[in-house]
CSV table of C-alpha atoms in Angstrom, one decimal:
chain,number,residue,atom,x,y,z
A,1,UNK,CA,109.7,108.6,91.4
A,2,UNK,CA,112.3,111.2,90.7
A,3,UNK,CA,112.8,114.5,92.4
A,4,UNK,CA,109.5,116.1,93.2
A,5,UNK,CA,109.0,119.8,93.7
A,6,UNK,CA,106.5,120.1,96.5
A,7,UNK,CA,105.0,123.4,97.6
A,8,UNK,CA,103.8,123.7,101.2
A,9,UNK,CA,101.3,126.3,102.4
A,10,UNK,CA,100.3,126.0,106.1
A,11,UNK,CA,99.5,128.9,108.5
A,12,UNK,CA,100.8,127.2,111.6
A,13,UNK,CA,104.6,127.6,111.4
A,14,UNK,CA,105.4,124.6,113.6
A,15,UNK,CA,103.1,122.3,111.7
A,16,UNK,CA,104.6,123.6,108.4
A,17,UNK,CA,108.1,122.8,109.6
A,18,UNK,CA,106.9,119.3,110.5
A,19,UNK,CA,105.4,118.8,107.1
A,20,UNK,CA,108.6,120.0,105.4
A,21,UNK,CA,110.8,117.7,107.6
A,22,UNK,CA,108.6,114.7,106.5
A,23,UNK,CA,108.8,115.6,102.8
A,24,UNK,CA,112.5,116.3,102.9
A,25,UNK,CA,113.1,112.8,104.3
A,26,UNK,CA,111.8,111.6,100.9
A,27,UNK,CA,114.5,113.7,99.2
A,28,UNK,CA,111.9,115.9,97.6
A,29,UNK,CA,112.5,119.6,96.9
A,30,UNK,CA,110.2,121.6,99.2
A,31,UNK,CA,109.2,125.2,98.6
A,32,UNK,CA,107.2,127.2,101.2
A,33,UNK,CA,104.5,128.9,99.2
A,34,UNK,CA,104.3,132.6,99.8
A,35,UNK,CA,100.6,133.4,100.2
A,36,UNK,CA,100.9,136.9,101.7
A,37,UNK,CA,99.9,139.6,99.3
A,38,UNK,CA,98.3,137.1,96.9
A,39,UNK,CA,94.8,138.3,95.9
A,40,UNK,CA,91.9,135.9,96.1
A,41,UNK,CA,92.0,133.4,93.3
A,42,UNK,CA,95.5,134.4,92.1
A,43,UNK,CA,98.3,131.9,91.6
A,44,UNK,CA,101.2,132.4,94.0
A,45,UNK,CA,104.5,133.2,92.2
A,46,UNK,CA,106.2,130.6,94.2
A,47,UNK,CA,103.8,127.9,92.8
A,48,UNK,CA,105.2,127.9,89.3
A,49,UNK,CA,106.5,124.6,88.2
A,50,UNK,CA,105.4,122.6,91.2
A,51,UNK,CA,104.6,118.9,90.9
A,52,UNK,CA,102.2,119.0,93.9
A,53,UNK,CA,101.2,121.2,96.7
A,54,UNK,CA,100.4,120.4,100.3
A,55,UNK,CA,98.0,123.1,101.5
A,56,UNK,CA,95.8,123.7,104.5
A,57,UNK,CA,92.1,124.3,103.8
A,58,UNK,CA,92.2,128.0,104.9
A,59,UNK,CA,95.1,128.9,102.5
A,60,UNK,CA,93.5,126.9,99.7
A,61,UNK,CA,90.5,129.3,99.9
A,62,UNK,CA,92.7,132.2,99.1
A,63,UNK,CA,95.0,131.0,96.3
A,64,UNK,CA,94.7,129.0,93.1
A,65,UNK,CA,97.2,126.3,92.3
A,66,UNK,CA,97.7,124.7,88.9
A,67,UNK,CA,99.2,121.5,90.2
A,68,UNK,CA,97.6,118.5,92.1
A,69,UNK,CA,96.8,119.4,95.7
A,70,UNK,CA,96.9,117.5,99.0
A,71,UNK,CA,94.5,119.5,101.2
A,72,UNK,CA,94.8,119.4,105.0
A,73,UNK,CA,91.4,120.0,106.6
A,74,UNK,CA,90.9,120.1,110.4
A,75,UNK,CA,87.3,118.8,110.2
A,76,UNK,CA,87.7,116.4,107.2
A,77,UNK,CA,85.2,117.5,104.6
A,78,UNK,CA,84.1,120.3,106.9
A,79,UNK,CA,85.8,123.1,104.9
A,80,UNK,CA,84.4,123.6,101.5
A,81,UNK,CA,87.7,125.0,100.3
A,82,UNK,CA,89.1,121.5,99.8
A,83,UNK,CA,86.3,120.6,97.4
A,84,UNK,CA,86.3,123.9,95.6
A,85,UNK,CA,89.3,123.1,93.4
A,86,UNK,CA,89.3,120.3,90.8
A,87,UNK,CA,93.0,119.9,91.5
A,88,UNK,CA,92.4,118.5,95.0
A,89,UNK,CA,93.5,114.9,94.9
A,90,UNK,CA,93.6,114.2,98.6
A,91,UNK,CA,91.9,115.5,101.7
A,92,UNK,CA,93.7,114.5,104.9
A,93,UNK,CA,93.1,115.1,108.6
A,94,UNK,CA,95.1,118.1,109.8
A,95,UNK,CA,94.9,117.2,113.5
A,96,UNK,CA,96.0,113.6,113.4
A,97,UNK,CA,98.0,113.2,110.2
A,98,UNK,CA,100.7,110.5,110.2
A,99,UNK,CA,104.0,110.9,108.2
A,100,UNK,CA,103.2,107.7,106.3
A,101,UNK,CA,99.8,108.9,105.3
A,102,UNK,CA,101.2,112.2,104.0
A,103,UNK,CA,103.9,110.6,102.0
A,104,UNK,CA,101.7,107.9,100.5
A,105,UNK,CA,99.0,110.5,99.7
A,106,UNK,CA,101.5,112.8,97.9
A,107,UNK,CA,102.8,109.9,95.9
A,108,UNK,CA,99.2,108.8,94.9
A,109,UNK,CA,98.2,112.3,94.1
A,110,UNK,CA,101.2,112.9,91.8
A,111,UNK,CA,100.2,109.6,90.1
A,112,UNK,CA,96.8,111.1,89.5
A,113,UNK,CA,94.9,109.0,92.0
A,114,UNK,CA,92.1,110.4,94.2
A,115,UNK,CA,92.8,109.8,97.9
A,116,UNK,CA,90.5,109.8,100.9
A,117,UNK,CA,91.6,109.6,104.5
A,118,UNK,CA,91.4,106.1,106.1
A,119,UNK,CA,87.9,105.0,106.7
A,120,UNK,CA,86.3,108.0,105.0
A,121,UNK,CA,84.8,106.8,101.8
A,122,UNK,CA,82.2,108.9,100.2
A,123,UNK,CA,80.5,105.8,98.8
A,124,UNK,CA,80.5,103.9,102.1
A,125,UNK,CA,83.1,101.4,100.9
A,126,UNK,CA,84.2,98.7,103.2
A,127,UNK,CA,86.8,99.5,105.8
A,128,UNK,CA,89.4,96.8,106.5
A,129,UNK,CA,90.6,95.8,110.0
A,130,UNK,CA,94.2,96.4,111.0
A,131,UNK,CA,95.4,92.9,110.0
A,132,UNK,CA,94.1,93.2,106.5
A,133,UNK,CA,95.3,96.8,106.1
A,134,UNK,CA,98.8,95.6,107.1
A,135,UNK,CA,98.6,92.9,104.4
A,136,UNK,CA,97.4,95.5,101.9
A,137,UNK,CA,100.3,97.8,102.8
A,138,UNK,CA,102.8,95.0,102.2
A,139,UNK,CA,101.1,94.3,98.9
A,140,UNK,CA,101.6,97.9,98.0
A,141,UNK,CA,105.3,97.6,98.8
A,142,UNK,CA,105.5,94.8,96.3
A,143,UNK,CA,105.6,91.8,98.7
A,144,UNK,CA,104.4,88.5,97.4
A,145,UNK,CA,102.5,85.9,99.4
A,146,UNK,CA,105.6,84.2,100.8
A,147,UNK,CA,107.2,87.5,101.9
A,148,UNK,CA,104.0,88.6,103.6
A,149,UNK,CA,103.7,85.2,105.3
A,150,UNK,CA,107.3,85.5,106.6
A,151,UNK,CA,106.9,89.1,107.7
A,152,UNK,CA,103.6,88.5,109.6
A,153,UNK,CA,104.4,85.0,110.7
A,154,UNK,CA,101.4,83.5,108.9
A,155,UNK,CA,101.0,80.5,106.6
A,156,UNK,CA,100.9,81.1,102.8
A,157,UNK,CA,97.3,79.8,102.8
A,158,UNK,CA,96.3,82.4,105.5
A,159,UNK,CA,97.8,85.2,103.5
A,160,UNK,CA,96.0,84.1,100.3
A,161,UNK,CA,92.7,84.0,102.3
A,162,UNK,CA,93.3,87.5,103.7
A,163,UNK,CA,94.2,88.8,100.2
A,164,UNK,CA,91.0,87.3,98.8
A,165,UNK,CA,89.0,88.8,101.7
A,166,UNK,CA,90.6,92.2,101.0
A,167,UNK,CA,89.7,92.0,97.3
A,168,UNK,CA,86.1,91.1,98.2
A,169,UNK,CA,85.8,93.9,100.7
A,170,UNK,CA,87.2,96.5,98.3
A,171,UNK,CA,85.2,95.1,95.3
A,172,UNK,CA,88.3,94.3,93.3
A,173,UNK,CA,89.5,91.2,91.4
A,174,UNK,CA,93.2,91.5,91.4
A,175,UNK,CA,95.9,92.5,93.9
A,176,UNK,CA,96.9,95.5,91.9
A,177,UNK,CA,93.3,96.7,91.9
A,178,UNK,CA,93.1,96.2,95.6
A,179,UNK,CA,96.2,98.2,96.1
A,180,UNK,CA,94.9,101.0,93.9
A,181,UNK,CA,91.6,101.0,95.8
A,182,UNK,CA,93.5,101.0,99.1
A,183,UNK,CA,95.3,104.2,97.9
A,184,UNK,CA,92.1,105.8,96.8
A,185,UNK,CA,90.5,105.1,100.1
A,186,UNK,CA,93.6,106.3,102.1
A,187,UNK,CA,94.0,102.9,103.7
A,188,UNK,CA,97.6,102.6,102.6
């Protein structure tokens, strides 16, 4: 993934600075979206040519953004603003957001995938335990059976069994589908 232009709109200045620090670690170009003086439903001037925006639910209710959006919601699905825009590709917990979850969600959203926070599936999909999530994350990084076995100090056979169980739990038939479903569910 090349240079991304990421807009950030967050009312809490300290949290906004934290978001920007995380995003800059990925060598992405970050722009603080100016939302003051923007009338309801208007596109912020600073939003032109963005690849993606990371926006808190309160701000999203005031502005319109033409790019994919990662919405930060304090109650997770509690604020209707996150669902009001068709461009929202991810809804993440504002209060306990990890740096990895933010980065992976931004990458998935830019790729056009819909992301949900870990364990929050609208369809009641299976939630994996920590061991299987770790295997799924290694799969997402491109690790093969042997690399996963070495990293987790497991046998190849155990890794293959875990991968099969992950695929069954997620309703997929291939490793690639399992990884895509893991992104969609926010497990990765």
